[in-house]
Short mmCIF file of C-alpha atoms in Angstrom, two decimals:
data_model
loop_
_atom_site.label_atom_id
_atom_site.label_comp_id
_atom_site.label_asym_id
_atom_site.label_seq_id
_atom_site.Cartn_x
_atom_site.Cartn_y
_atom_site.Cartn_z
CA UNK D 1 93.32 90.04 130.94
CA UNK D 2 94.73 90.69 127.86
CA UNK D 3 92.95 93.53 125.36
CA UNK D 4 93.43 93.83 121.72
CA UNK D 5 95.53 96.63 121.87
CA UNK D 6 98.26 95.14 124.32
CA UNK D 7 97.95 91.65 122.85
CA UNK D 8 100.99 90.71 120.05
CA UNK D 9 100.63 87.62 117.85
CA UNK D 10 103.51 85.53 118.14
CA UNK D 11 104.11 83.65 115.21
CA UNK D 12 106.69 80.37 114.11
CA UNK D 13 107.73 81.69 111.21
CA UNK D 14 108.79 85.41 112.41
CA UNK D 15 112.80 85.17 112.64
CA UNK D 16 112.95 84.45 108.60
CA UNK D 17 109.50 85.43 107.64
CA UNK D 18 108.84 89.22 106.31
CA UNK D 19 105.48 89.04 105.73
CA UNK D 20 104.70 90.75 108.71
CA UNK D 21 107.03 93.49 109.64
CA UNK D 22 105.67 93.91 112.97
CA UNK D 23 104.46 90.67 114.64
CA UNK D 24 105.35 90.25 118.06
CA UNK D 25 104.85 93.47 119.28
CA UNK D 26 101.76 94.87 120.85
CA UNK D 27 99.39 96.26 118.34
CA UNK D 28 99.06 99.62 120.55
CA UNK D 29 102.56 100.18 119.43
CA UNK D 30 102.47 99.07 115.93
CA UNK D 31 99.26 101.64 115.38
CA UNK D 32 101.50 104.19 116.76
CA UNK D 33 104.19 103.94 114.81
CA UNK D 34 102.42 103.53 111.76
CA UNK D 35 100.64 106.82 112.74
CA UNK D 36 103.18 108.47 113.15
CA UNK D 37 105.01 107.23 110.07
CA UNK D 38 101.62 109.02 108.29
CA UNK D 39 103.01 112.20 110.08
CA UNK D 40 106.23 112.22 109.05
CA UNK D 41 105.74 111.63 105.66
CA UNK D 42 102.71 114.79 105.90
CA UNK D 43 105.39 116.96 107.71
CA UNK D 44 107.38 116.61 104.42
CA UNK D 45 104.89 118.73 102.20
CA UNK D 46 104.65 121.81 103.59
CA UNK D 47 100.38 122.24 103.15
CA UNK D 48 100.21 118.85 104.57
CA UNK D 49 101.91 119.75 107.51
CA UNK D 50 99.60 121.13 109.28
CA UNK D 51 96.85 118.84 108.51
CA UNK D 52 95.12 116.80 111.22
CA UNK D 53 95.50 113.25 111.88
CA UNK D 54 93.47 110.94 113.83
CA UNK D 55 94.63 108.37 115.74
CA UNK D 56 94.97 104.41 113.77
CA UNK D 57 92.48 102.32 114.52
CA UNK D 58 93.46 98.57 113.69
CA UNK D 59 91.04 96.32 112.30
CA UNK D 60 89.59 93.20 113.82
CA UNK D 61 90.24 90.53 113.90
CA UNK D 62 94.55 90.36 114.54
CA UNK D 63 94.72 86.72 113.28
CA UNK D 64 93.66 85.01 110.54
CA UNK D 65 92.33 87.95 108.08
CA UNK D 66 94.66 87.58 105.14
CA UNK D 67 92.49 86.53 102.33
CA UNK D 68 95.01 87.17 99.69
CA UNK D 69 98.66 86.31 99.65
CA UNK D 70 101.28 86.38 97.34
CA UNK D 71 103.28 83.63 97.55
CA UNK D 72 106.53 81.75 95.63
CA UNK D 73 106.80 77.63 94.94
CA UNK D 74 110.43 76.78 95.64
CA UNK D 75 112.26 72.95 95.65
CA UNK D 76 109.92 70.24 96.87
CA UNK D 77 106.80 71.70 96.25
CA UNK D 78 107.01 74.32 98.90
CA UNK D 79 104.65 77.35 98.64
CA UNK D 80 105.04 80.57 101.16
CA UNK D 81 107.02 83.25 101.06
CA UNK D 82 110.60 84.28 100.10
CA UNK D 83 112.80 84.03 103.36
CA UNK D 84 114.45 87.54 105.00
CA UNK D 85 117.11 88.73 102.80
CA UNK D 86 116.64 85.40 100.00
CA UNK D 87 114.99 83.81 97.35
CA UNK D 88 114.77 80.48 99.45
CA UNK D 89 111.29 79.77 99.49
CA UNK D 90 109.67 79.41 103.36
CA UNK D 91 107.04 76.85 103.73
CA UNK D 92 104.53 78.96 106.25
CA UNK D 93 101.97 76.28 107.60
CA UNK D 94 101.39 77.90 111.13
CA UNK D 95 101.25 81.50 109.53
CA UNK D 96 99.02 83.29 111.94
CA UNK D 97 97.63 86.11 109.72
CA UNK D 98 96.65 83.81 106.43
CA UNK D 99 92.40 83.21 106.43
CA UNK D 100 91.98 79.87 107.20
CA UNK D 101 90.62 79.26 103.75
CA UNK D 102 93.71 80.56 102.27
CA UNK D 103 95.47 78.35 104.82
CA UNK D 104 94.09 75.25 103.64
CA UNK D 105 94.40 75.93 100.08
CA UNK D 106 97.99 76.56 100.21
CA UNK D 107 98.54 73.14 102.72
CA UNK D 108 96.53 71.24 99.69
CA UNK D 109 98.92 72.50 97.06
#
């Protein structure tokens, strides 16, 4: 059985999407890291060194929570998102984090 905290959402769009830094991998480990990114940037003010963090608790649900998006129109009508490293826009019709409201809006356009 998988739980929420070993589960990772694959997505279509991943390889030249980078709307989501860290799809793929489990959430567990993206929590972690972005806990202990907090850390690091504490350890780097000496009074907030020392202060106590707790541990990051992801929200639910993993998929389909995005209910705002910023997103380009490029050649042929296509709305999504600028592709890695470009200004080629990336039509995103399977994205797996968009609200399915926002979804269907975007599909309509």
């Amino acid at each position: 059985m998988t739980t929420e905290s070993d589960a990772a959402v694959e997505c279509p769009h991943a390889p030249a999407c980078p709307g989501c830094s860290g799809i793929g991998r489990p959430i567990a480990a993206q929590l972690a890291d972005k806990g202990e990114r907090v850390r690091r940037a504490f350890a780097d003010f000496g009074a907030l060194a020392a202060v106590a963090t707790w541990p990051v608790r992801g929200a639910a649900p993993i998929t389909d929570y995005r209910t705002r998006a910023k997103l380009a129109v490029g050649r042929g009508a296509r709305v999504g998102l600028f592709a890695r490293g470009g200004h080629d826009v990336l039509d995103i019709p399977a994205c797996r984090v968009l609200a399915p409201a926002v979804a269907e809006t975007v599909a309509a356009v």
